[in-house]
Short mmCIF file of C-alpha atoms in Angstrom, two decimals:
data_model
loop_
_atom_site.label_atom_id
_atom_site.label_comp_id
_atom_site.label_asym_id
_atom_site.label_seq_id
_atom_site.Cartn_x
_atom_site.Cartn_y
_atom_site.Cartn_z
CA MET A 196 11.53 0.52 18.89
CA ASN A 197 8.66 -0.37 21.19
CA LEU A 198 6.20 0.73 18.48
CA LEU A 199 6.71 -2.66 16.83
CA ASN A 200 4.99 -4.32 19.80
CA ASP A 201 1.95 -2.08 19.48
CA ASN A 202 -0.78 -4.00 17.65
CA THR A 203 -2.74 -0.91 16.63
CA TRP A 204 0.43 0.46 15.07
CA ARG A 205 1.07 -2.86 13.31
CA VAL A 206 -2.33 -2.97 11.58
CA LYS A 207 -1.93 0.68 10.55
CA VAL A 208 1.45 0.03 8.94
CA GLY A 209 0.05 -3.29 7.70
CA LEU A 210 -2.51 -1.53 5.49
CA ALA A 211 0.24 0.74 4.16
CA GLU A 212 2.22 -2.43 3.29
CA MET A 213 -0.76 -3.73 1.28
CA LEU A 214 -0.74 -0.60 -0.90
CA LYS A 215 2.89 -1.01 -1.98
CA GLY A 216 3.62 -1.22 -5.67
CA GLY A 217 0.31 0.46 -6.42
CA VAL A 218 -1.17 3.80 -7.39
CA ILE A 219 -3.42 5.90 -5.16
CA MET A 220 -5.54 8.31 -7.18
CA ASP A 221 -7.20 11.62 -6.25
CA VAL A 222 -10.92 11.56 -7.05
CA THR A 223 -13.67 14.11 -6.49
CA THR A 224 -16.76 12.08 -7.45
CA ALA A 225 -18.04 8.50 -7.19
CA GLN A 226 -17.80 8.24 -10.97
CA GLN A 227 -14.10 9.16 -10.93
CA ALA A 228 -13.55 6.65 -8.13
CA GLU A 229 -15.06 3.91 -10.30
CA ILE A 230 -12.79 4.87 -13.20
CA ALA A 231 -9.80 4.71 -10.85
CA GLU A 232 -10.78 1.29 -9.48
CA LYS A 233 -11.35 -0.10 -12.97
CA ALA A 234 -7.93 1.18 -14.03
CA GLY A 235 -6.33 -0.80 -11.19
CA ALA A 236 -5.82 1.86 -8.50
CA CYS A 237 -5.00 0.22 -5.13
CA ALA A 238 -6.80 3.04 -3.26
CA VAL A 239 -8.46 6.39 -3.91
CA MET A 240 -8.14 9.75 -2.17
CA ALA A 241 -11.50 11.48 -1.82
CA LEU A 242 -11.36 15.27 -1.99
CA GLU A 243 -13.45 18.24 -2.96
CA ARG A 244 -11.08 19.75 -5.51
CA VAL A 245 -7.88 18.32 -6.99
CA PRO A 246 -4.74 20.30 -6.06
CA ALA A 247 -4.54 21.99 -9.50
CA ASP A 248 -7.99 23.51 -8.95
CA ILE A 249 -7.23 24.48 -5.35
CA ARG A 250 -4.19 26.32 -6.69
CA LYS A 251 -6.21 28.05 -9.41
CA GLU A 252 -9.32 28.94 -7.43
CA GLY A 253 -7.69 29.84 -4.13
CA GLY A 254 -9.75 30.28 -0.96
CA VAL A 255 -9.58 28.02 2.09
CA ALA A 256 -9.26 24.36 1.18
CA ARG A 257 -10.89 22.09 3.77
CA MET A 258 -11.77 18.43 4.35
CA ALA A 259 -14.21 17.22 1.68
CA ALA A 260 -17.92 17.11 2.47
CA PRO A 261 -18.87 13.82 4.22
CA LYS A 262 -21.54 13.23 1.58
CA ILE A 263 -18.98 13.10 -1.25
CA ILE A 264 -16.66 10.86 0.75
CA ARG A 265 -19.52 8.51 1.65
CA GLU A 266 -20.62 8.27 -1.99
CA ILE A 267 -17.07 7.34 -2.96
CA MET A 268 -16.86 4.76 -0.15
CA THR A 269 -20.06 3.18 -1.44
CA ALA A 270 -18.96 3.22 -5.07
CA VAL A 271 -15.70 1.26 -4.73
CA SER A 272 -14.37 -1.78 -2.84
CA ILE A 273 -10.76 -0.56 -2.58
CA PRO A 274 -9.54 1.52 0.42
CA VAL A 275 -10.73 5.14 0.54
CA MET A 276 -8.51 7.88 1.96
CA ALA A 277 -9.44 11.49 2.67
CA LYS A 278 -7.51 14.63 3.55
CA VAL A 279 -7.58 16.82 6.64
CA ARG A 280 -5.93 20.20 7.18
CA ILE A 281 -2.60 20.12 9.03
CA GLY A 282 -3.30 20.14 12.77
CA HIS A 283 -7.09 19.91 12.37
CA PHE A 284 -7.71 16.99 14.68
CA ALA A 285 -11.46 17.62 14.72
CA GLU A 286 -11.66 17.06 10.96
CA ALA A 287 -9.68 13.86 11.58
CA GLN A 288 -12.18 12.81 14.25
CA VAL A 289 -14.98 13.34 11.75
CA LEU A 290 -13.21 11.20 9.13
CA GLU A 291 -12.60 8.47 11.69
CA ALA A 292 -16.30 8.53 12.61
CA LEU A 293 -17.04 8.24 8.90
CA GLU A 294 -14.74 5.16 8.87
CA VAL A 295 -12.45 6.16 6.02
CA ASP A 296 -9.52 3.71 5.68
CA PHE A 297 -6.66 6.24 5.77
CA ILE A 298 -6.32 9.96 6.59
CA ASP A 299 -3.90 12.24 4.75
CA GLU A 300 -2.86 15.18 6.94
CA SER A 301 -2.08 17.25 3.91
CA GLU A 302 -0.29 20.45 2.98
CA VAL A 303 -2.61 20.64 -0.05
CA LEU A 304 -5.36 21.90 2.27
CA THR A 305 -5.05 25.20 4.14
CA PRO A 306 -3.28 24.53 7.47
CA ALA A 307 -5.38 24.85 10.63
CA ASP A 308 -2.43 25.01 13.04
CA GLU A 309 0.88 26.66 12.24
CA GLU A 310 2.84 24.92 15.01
CA HIS A 311 1.35 21.51 15.61
CA HIS A 312 0.39 18.51 13.57
CA VAL A 313 -2.30 16.03 14.65
CA TRP A 314 -1.22 13.58 17.38
CA LYS A 315 -1.85 10.59 15.17
CA HIS A 316 -1.19 7.91 17.79
CA GLY A 317 -4.46 9.07 19.34
CA PHE A 318 -6.41 7.64 16.40
CA LYS A 319 -7.24 4.09 15.36
CA VAL A 320 -7.39 5.00 11.68
CA PRO A 321 -3.93 5.21 10.03
CA PHE A 322 -2.45 8.50 8.78
CA VAL A 323 -0.17 9.42 5.89
CA CYS A 324 1.82 12.67 5.93
CA GLY A 325 4.07 14.50 3.51
CA ALA A 326 7.75 15.31 4.00
CA ARG A 327 10.52 17.14 2.17
CA ASN A 328 13.39 15.67 4.13
CA LEU A 329 14.23 12.95 6.63
CA GLY A 330 13.82 15.11 9.74
CA GLU A 331 10.29 16.06 8.74
CA ALA A 332 9.45 12.43 7.91
CA LEU A 333 10.69 11.19 11.30
CA ARG A 334 8.80 13.91 13.19
CA ARG A 335 5.59 12.81 11.48
CA ILE A 336 6.30 9.15 12.25
CA ALA A 337 6.95 10.10 15.89
CA GLU A 338 3.45 11.65 15.92
CA GLY A 339 2.04 8.38 14.60
CA ALA A 340 2.05 8.55 10.78
CA ALA A 341 1.90 4.97 9.42
CA MET A 342 2.95 5.96 5.91
CA MET A 343 5.09 8.75 4.52
CA ARG A 344 4.98 10.38 1.11
CA THR A 345 7.13 13.05 -0.45
CA LYS A 346 5.35 16.39 -0.68
CA GLY A 347 6.56 17.42 -4.11
CA GLU A 348 4.64 20.44 -5.33
CA ALA A 349 1.02 19.28 -5.54
CA GLY A 350 -1.08 20.42 -8.49
CA SER A 351 1.97 21.56 -10.45
CA GLY A 352 2.14 18.61 -12.85
CA ASN A 353 5.89 19.04 -12.38
CA ILE A 354 7.96 16.18 -10.97
CA VAL A 355 11.00 18.26 -9.99
CA GLU A 356 10.06 18.87 -6.35
CA THR A 357 9.11 15.23 -5.77
CA VAL A 358 12.48 14.18 -7.13
CA ARG A 359 14.21 16.68 -4.85
CA HIS A 360 12.35 15.40 -1.79
CA MET A 361 12.76 11.70 -2.58
CA ARG A 362 16.47 12.12 -3.23
CA ALA A 363 16.89 14.13 -0.04
CA ILE A 364 15.18 11.49 2.09
CA VAL A 365 16.98 8.53 0.48
CA ASP A 366 20.40 10.24 0.62
CA GLU A 367 19.97 11.23 4.27
CA MET A 368 18.96 7.67 5.15
CA LYS A 369 21.97 6.24 3.35
CA ARG A 370 24.27 8.62 5.16
CA LEU A 371 22.91 7.63 8.57
CA THR A 372 23.83 3.98 7.91
CA THR A 373 27.50 5.00 7.72
CA LEU A 374 27.61 6.79 11.07
CA GLY A 375 28.71 5.60 14.49
CA GLN A 376 26.42 5.53 17.51
CA GLU A 377 27.95 8.68 19.02
CA GLN A 378 27.25 10.59 15.81
CA LEU A 379 23.57 9.64 15.78
CA VAL A 380 22.77 11.79 18.83
CA HIS A 381 24.19 14.77 16.99
CA GLU A 382 22.22 13.82 13.86
CA ALA A 383 19.01 13.52 15.87
CA LYS A 384 19.60 17.06 17.10
CA ASN A 385 20.26 18.38 13.58
CA LEU A 386 17.31 16.54 12.06
CA GLY A 387 14.98 17.58 14.88
CA ALA A 388 13.92 13.95 15.12
CA PRO A 389 13.70 11.45 18.01
CA LEU A 390 16.87 9.43 18.59
CA ASP A 391 15.16 6.03 18.52
CA LEU A 392 13.82 6.70 15.02
CA VAL A 393 17.21 7.98 13.87
CA GLU A 394 18.74 4.76 15.22
CA TYR A 395 16.14 2.67 13.40
CA VAL A 396 16.99 4.34 10.09
CA ALA A 397 20.74 3.98 10.73
CA GLU A 398 20.29 0.26 11.35
CA HIS A 399 17.84 -0.55 8.51
CA GLY A 400 18.62 2.11 5.91
CA LYS A 401 14.92 2.83 5.52
CA LEU A 402 11.94 4.36 7.29
CA PRO A 403 10.00 2.19 9.76
CA VAL A 404 6.91 2.81 7.58
CA PRO A 405 6.36 2.57 3.80
CA ASN A 406 7.76 5.51 1.86
CA PHE A 407 5.56 6.61 -1.05
CA SER A 408 5.82 9.41 -3.57
CA ALA A 409 3.38 12.25 -4.26
CA GLY A 410 3.22 15.61 -5.96
CA GLY A 411 3.56 16.30 -9.67
CA VAL A 412 3.29 12.79 -11.18
CA ALA A 413 1.64 13.26 -14.60
CA THR A 414 3.03 10.55 -16.91
CA PRO A 415 3.96 6.83 -16.82
CA ALA A 416 7.64 7.83 -17.01
CA ASP A 417 7.17 10.12 -13.97
CA ALA A 418 5.86 7.12 -12.02
CA SER A 419 8.78 4.96 -13.15
CA LEU A 420 11.23 7.72 -12.19
CA VAL A 421 10.05 8.07 -8.59
CA MET A 422 9.86 4.29 -8.16
CA GLN A 423 13.44 3.95 -9.38
CA LEU A 424 14.48 6.67 -6.93
CA GLY A 425 13.12 4.60 -4.05
CA ALA A 426 9.36 5.22 -3.79
CA GLU A 427 7.36 2.13 -2.80
CA ALA A 428 4.09 3.34 -4.35
CA VAL A 429 2.77 6.43 -6.10
CA PHE A 430 0.07 9.00 -5.38
CA VAL A 431 -1.34 10.76 -8.41
CA GLY A 432 -3.31 13.91 -7.73
CA SER A 433 -4.31 16.20 -10.55
CA GLY A 434 -2.30 14.21 -13.13
CA ILE A 435 -5.12 11.83 -14.06
CA PHE A 436 -8.38 13.75 -14.03
CA LYS A 437 -6.75 16.93 -15.35
CA SER A 438 -5.49 15.04 -18.44
CA SER A 439 -7.43 14.61 -21.67
CA ASP A 440 -7.78 10.83 -21.20
CA PRO A 441 -8.30 9.92 -17.52
CA SER A 442 -9.09 6.20 -17.74
CA VAL A 443 -6.35 5.36 -20.27
CA ARG A 444 -3.80 7.48 -18.42
CA ALA A 445 -4.81 5.97 -15.08
CA ARG A 446 -4.23 2.45 -16.41
CA ALA A 447 -0.94 3.52 -18.02
CA ILE A 448 0.40 4.96 -14.75
CA VAL A 449 -0.65 1.81 -12.85
CA LYS A 450 1.26 -0.33 -15.36
CA ALA A 451 4.34 1.86 -15.30
CA THR A 452 4.38 1.68 -11.50
CA THR A 453 4.39 -2.14 -11.50
CA TYR A 454 6.86 -2.46 -14.39
CA TYR A 455 8.95 0.58 -13.45
CA LYS A 456 12.21 -1.33 -13.96
CA ASP A 457 11.27 -2.38 -17.51
CA PRO A 458 11.69 0.51 -20.02
CA LYS A 459 9.83 -1.43 -22.75
CA ALA A 460 6.79 -1.77 -20.52
CA VAL A 461 6.94 1.93 -19.60
CA LEU A 462 7.23 2.74 -23.32
CA GLU A 463 4.18 0.60 -24.04
CA ALA A 464 2.26 2.36 -21.26
CA SER A 465 3.28 5.74 -22.71
CA GLU A 466 1.98 5.04 -26.22
CA GLU A 467 -1.33 6.39 -27.42
CA LEU A 468 -1.85 8.69 -24.49
CA GLY A 469 -3.55 12.03 -25.04
CA GLU A 470 -2.34 15.25 -23.58
CA ALA A 471 -0.91 15.31 -20.05
CA MET A 472 -1.97 18.09 -17.70
CA ARG A 473 -0.31 21.33 -18.70
CA GLY A 474 1.74 21.86 -15.55
CA ILE A 475 3.66 24.82 -14.17
CA ASP A 476 7.31 25.70 -13.88
CA VAL A 477 7.75 25.68 -10.11
CA ARG A 478 10.48 28.37 -10.34
CA GLN A 479 7.82 30.81 -11.60
CA LEU A 480 5.80 30.33 -8.41
CA ASP A 481 5.94 32.90 -5.67
CA GLU A 482 7.21 31.59 -2.30
CA LYS A 483 3.76 32.05 -0.78
CA GLU A 484 2.13 30.04 -3.58
CA LEU A 485 4.11 26.94 -2.63
CA LEU A 486 2.16 24.19 -0.86
CA GLN A 487 5.21 22.20 0.20
CA THR A 488 6.34 24.79 2.77
CA ARG A 489 3.22 24.12 4.83
CA GLY A 490 3.94 21.78 7.76
CA TRP A 491 6.70 22.01 10.33
CA MET B 73 13.22 -25.43 -4.33
CA LYS B 74 12.21 -22.43 -6.45
CA ILE B 75 9.51 -20.12 -5.08
CA GLY B 76 8.00 -17.17 -6.93
CA VAL B 77 6.09 -14.34 -5.25
CA LEU B 78 3.55 -12.45 -7.36
CA ALA B 79 4.94 -8.91 -7.39
CA VAL B 80 2.44 -6.87 -9.40
CA GLN B 81 1.11 -5.06 -6.29
CA GLY B 82 0.88 -5.66 -2.54
CA ASP B 83 3.09 -6.82 0.33
CA PHE B 84 5.28 -9.12 -1.77
CA GLU B 85 8.43 -7.83 -0.05
CA ALA B 86 7.12 -8.92 3.35
CA HIS B 87 6.61 -12.43 1.94
CA ARG B 88 10.11 -12.47 0.49
CA ALA B 89 11.54 -11.28 3.81
CA MET B 90 9.74 -14.12 5.62
CA LEU B 91 11.09 -16.66 3.11
CA GLY B 92 14.55 -15.12 3.47
CA SER B 93 14.38 -15.51 7.25
CA LEU B 94 13.77 -19.24 6.65
CA ALA B 95 16.81 -19.33 4.33
CA VAL B 96 14.63 -19.87 1.25
CA GLU B 97 15.45 -17.97 -1.91
CA SER B 98 12.53 -16.37 -3.76
CA PHE B 99 11.86 -14.66 -7.09
CA GLU B 100 9.44 -11.92 -8.15
CA ILE B 101 6.71 -12.80 -10.64
CA ARG B 102 5.67 -9.92 -12.89
CA ALA B 103 5.54 -11.58 -16.30
CA LEU B 104 4.78 -14.97 -17.81
CA ALA B 105 8.46 -15.91 -18.16
CA ASP B 106 8.89 -15.58 -14.39
CA LEU B 107 6.68 -18.65 -13.85
CA GLU B 108 9.15 -20.98 -15.53
CA GLY B 109 10.62 -23.73 -13.38
CA LEU B 110 8.79 -22.70 -10.20
CA ASP B 111 7.89 -25.26 -7.53
CA ALA B 112 5.62 -22.90 -5.66
CA VAL B 113 3.88 -19.55 -6.00
CA VAL B 114 2.92 -17.06 -3.29
CA LEU B 115 -0.02 -14.72 -3.89
CA PRO B 116 0.53 -11.83 -1.44
CA GLY B 117 -1.83 -9.46 0.29
CA GLY B 118 -2.76 -6.23 -1.46
CA GLU B 119 -5.74 -5.19 -3.51
CA SER B 120 -7.31 -8.20 -5.24
CA THR B 121 -8.97 -5.98 -7.88
CA THR B 122 -5.59 -4.51 -8.87
CA GLN B 123 -3.83 -7.88 -8.83
CA LEU B 124 -6.58 -9.63 -10.81
CA LYS B 125 -6.36 -7.00 -13.53
CA PHE B 126 -2.64 -7.68 -13.94
CA LEU B 127 -3.16 -11.46 -14.00
CA GLN B 128 -5.72 -11.08 -16.75
CA GLU B 129 -3.91 -8.46 -18.85
CA GLU B 130 -0.41 -9.88 -18.59
CA GLY B 131 -1.41 -13.41 -19.51
CA LEU B 132 -0.70 -14.88 -16.07
CA PHE B 133 -4.26 -15.94 -15.27
CA HIS B 134 -4.49 -19.23 -17.19
CA PRO B 135 -0.85 -20.28 -16.70
CA LEU B 136 -1.33 -19.92 -12.92
CA ARG B 137 -4.45 -22.08 -13.09
CA LYS B 138 -2.53 -24.64 -15.11
CA PHE B 139 0.34 -24.51 -12.60
CA ALA B 140 -2.08 -25.46 -9.79
CA GLN B 141 -3.77 -28.14 -11.89
CA GLU B 142 -0.34 -29.70 -12.49
CA ASP B 143 0.00 -29.97 -8.72
CA GLY B 144 2.10 -26.85 -8.15
CA ALA B 145 1.88 -25.44 -4.62
CA ILE B 146 0.23 -22.02 -4.13
CA PHE B 147 -0.09 -20.01 -0.91
CA GLY B 148 -2.43 -17.01 -0.92
CA THR B 149 -2.83 -14.52 1.93
CA CYS B 150 -5.77 -12.11 2.14
CA ALA B 151 -6.07 -10.82 -1.46
CA GLY B 152 -4.30 -14.04 -2.48
CA ALA B 153 -6.98 -16.11 -0.73
CA ILE B 154 -9.62 -14.12 -2.63
CA LEU B 155 -7.90 -14.94 -5.93
CA LEU B 156 -7.83 -18.66 -5.05
CA ALA B 157 -11.53 -19.00 -4.15
CA THR B 158 -14.07 -20.48 -6.57
CA GLU B 159 -16.60 -17.82 -5.61
CA VAL B 160 -16.02 -14.20 -4.58
CA LEU B 161 -18.74 -11.92 -3.21
CA ASN B 162 -19.12 -8.30 -1.99
CA PRO B 163 -18.91 -7.46 -4.83
CA PRO B 164 -18.77 -10.56 -7.08
CA GLN B 165 -15.42 -10.77 -8.82
CA ASP B 166 -13.59 -13.10 -11.16
CA SER B 167 -10.92 -15.35 -9.61
CA LEU B 168 -8.52 -18.19 -10.34
CA ALA B 169 -11.24 -20.47 -8.88
CA LEU B 170 -8.88 -23.13 -7.60
CA MET B 171 -10.10 -23.73 -4.03
CA ASP B 172 -13.67 -24.83 -3.43
CA MET B 173 -14.83 -22.00 -1.15
CA THR B 174 -16.87 -18.80 -1.10
CA VAL B 175 -15.09 -15.66 0.07
CA LEU B 176 -16.64 -12.36 1.10
CA ARG B 177 -14.33 -9.40 0.41
CA ASN B 178 -13.81 -6.91 3.26
CA GLY B 179 -15.88 -9.30 5.35
CA TYR B 180 -15.20 -7.60 8.69
CA GLY B 181 -15.74 -4.07 7.38
CA ARG B 182 -13.31 -1.24 6.78
CA GLN B 183 -9.80 -0.55 8.15
CA LEU B 184 -11.15 0.34 11.63
CA SER B 185 -12.08 -3.35 12.00
CA SER B 186 -8.53 -4.49 11.21
CA GLU B 187 -6.78 -6.06 14.21
CA VAL B 188 -4.31 -8.59 15.58
CA ARG B 189 -6.00 -11.61 17.15
CA PHE B 190 -4.91 -14.99 18.52
CA GLY B 191 -6.74 -18.18 17.59
CA HIS B 192 -6.53 -21.93 17.57
CA CYS B 193 -4.52 -23.49 14.76
CA THR B 194 -4.01 -27.22 14.22
CA LEU B 195 -0.38 -26.58 13.22
CA LYS B 196 0.80 -25.60 16.72
CA PRO B 197 -0.30 -26.15 20.32
CA ALA B 198 -0.18 -22.47 21.38
CA PRO B 199 -2.59 -19.89 19.91
CA LEU B 200 -1.51 -18.51 16.54
CA GLU B 201 -1.02 -14.76 16.10
CA MET B 202 -3.13 -13.55 13.19
CA VAL B 203 -2.96 -10.08 11.63
CA PHE B 204 -6.25 -9.24 9.90
CA ILE B 205 -6.24 -6.22 7.57
CA ARG B 206 -9.48 -5.40 5.74
CA ALA B 207 -9.69 -9.16 5.70
CA PRO B 208 -12.05 -11.33 3.69
CA ILE B 209 -14.30 -13.92 5.36
CA ILE B 210 -14.46 -17.52 4.15
CA GLU B 211 -18.22 -18.05 4.14
CA ARG B 212 -18.41 -21.56 2.77
CA VAL B 213 -15.93 -24.39 2.24
CA GLY B 214 -16.44 -27.46 0.06
CA PRO B 215 -15.87 -31.06 1.19
CA GLY B 216 -12.31 -31.15 -0.19
CA ILE B 217 -11.14 -28.31 2.05
CA GLU B 218 -9.31 -28.93 5.32
CA ILE B 219 -9.69 -26.19 7.96
CA LEU B 220 -6.39 -25.54 9.76
CA ALA B 221 -7.35 -22.49 11.81
CA GLU B 222 -10.52 -20.70 12.85
CA ASP B 223 -11.40 -17.35 14.31
CA ALA B 224 -14.81 -16.67 15.86
CA GLY B 225 -16.10 -19.93 14.40
CA ARG B 226 -15.06 -19.10 10.84
CA PRO B 227 -12.25 -20.77 8.88
CA VAL B 228 -9.26 -18.43 8.41
CA LEU B 229 -6.57 -20.89 7.25
CA VAL B 230 -7.58 -23.63 4.82
CA ARG B 231 -5.89 -26.20 2.64
CA GLN B 232 -6.85 -28.16 -0.43
CA GLY B 233 -4.05 -30.47 -1.53
CA ARG B 234 -1.06 -28.26 -2.18
CA LEU B 235 -3.11 -25.06 -2.13
CA LEU B 236 -3.10 -23.02 1.06
CA ALA B 237 -5.11 -19.89 1.83
CA ALA B 238 -5.08 -17.55 4.83
CA THR B 239 -7.42 -14.59 5.31
CA PHE B 240 -4.78 -13.08 7.65
CA HIS B 241 -1.11 -12.17 7.13
CA PRO B 242 1.45 -14.65 8.53
CA GLU B 243 4.10 -12.64 6.64
CA LEU B 244 3.53 -9.65 8.97
CA THR B 245 4.49 -11.61 12.11
CA PHE B 246 7.64 -13.29 13.40
CA ASP B 247 5.81 -16.63 13.64
CA SER B 248 6.85 -18.93 10.77
CA THR B 249 4.41 -21.78 11.62
CA VAL B 250 2.19 -21.35 8.56
CA TYR B 251 5.15 -20.78 6.24
CA THR B 252 6.97 -23.85 7.53
CA PHE B 253 3.82 -25.87 6.82
CA PHE B 254 3.68 -24.46 3.27
CA LEU B 255 7.34 -25.32 2.67
CA GLY B 256 6.44 -28.87 3.72
CA LEU B 257 3.70 -28.98 1.07
CA ILE B 258 6.20 -27.91 -1.58
CA GLY B 259 8.78 -30.41 -0.33
CA GLU B 260 6.39 -33.31 -0.90
CA ARG B 261 6.17 -32.39 -4.57
CA VAL B 262 9.84 -31.67 -5.09
CA ARG B 263 10.69 -35.10 -3.64
CA ALA B 264 7.94 -36.89 -5.63
#
């Protein structure tokens, strides 16, 4: 892939590499950002409302106000990410002008374009995007995403969709490694993904960018689960600041992410936690209430 | 030769891949027991605040200091270089305080200032490729520090005995110059 010779691409993926093994936390105020940093978050995601509130309150969810993002950038020394609506390249231009460290083109916000995503190679700031399957992940990478994350079902406090998406992506990647060259063209057609990226996955058994997990992580065991399924880091949205004990829970999820292979450590992280966010049974949600179906 | 890579958070896999490409076996350090019998330790890039918290809470902080004081070799890149410095600024932060230097976190600014540059390095005749990602700046070095590479007049690769620190990421390139030099530092001790 000629992308590997592109230095802008390399420093974008490079920052994603630095976040591996860590937890990226949704925050809505500078004070929350400080709690996240103190708990050991490797980055924070600045947004106006956490996904659980977006779900509850409805309305159009947009990029957060620059003032809030700037306050968060001033409050912490770790990288600050912020979300834009799918396809809203002008919001992305604003965030780049604001000098955020990473942009999440996110299905959690109300999509601005129902056919196109942002052409992310056109930006110097790196992007992360969500995916439910390998084809979607490779289309986003083709557009320039430097990090992928599963979509899960944001704001649900329910890990089931994240598990589905992580398993789908990992299984599809494994399968590609068993195929012959002539089969890859056919796979590229079925996946709706560029052949060179399909070939990369077939050769390496993994994405050309870090593969993180997001959507529904609420407990230390949830974090351990997605890491064991192949996630390289964890995003936690509503799970921390919608719980009864944000700073303790934040630290516990950070620990469980690092020691995900060690059940005793995950047990220790799970002790003395208060109540997790209540969560919703995703099967009870109406099709049009799902966030994960946004993006194409 | 037994090399451990701190694996609490950051690009530890990239370091292990680089070591693997040089046919050197490596181990992940997550707990105190993982330090046993090591000849060298690598402190990877990542978030120094996150890594420091693990060092302090998991009882790795003082044993790592002791490891260096007993002449163990340590190589820190980016966040690792921050952990090695005696003084950390922007904001001030605790550190292992093993190398006599002052380091400014996020010295170049935010991610938009991250870039790949080439600079002079005493370890090879041709310019060295250096990947800077939200890199720190080494503001001051003490008399015991040897400067091995500079960028824009500032030290970016420095050595103090068997301790080596880079503000950039040699593990994210295909150039093994800096790593080969580090393996040499370890070799001296293993043979001694």
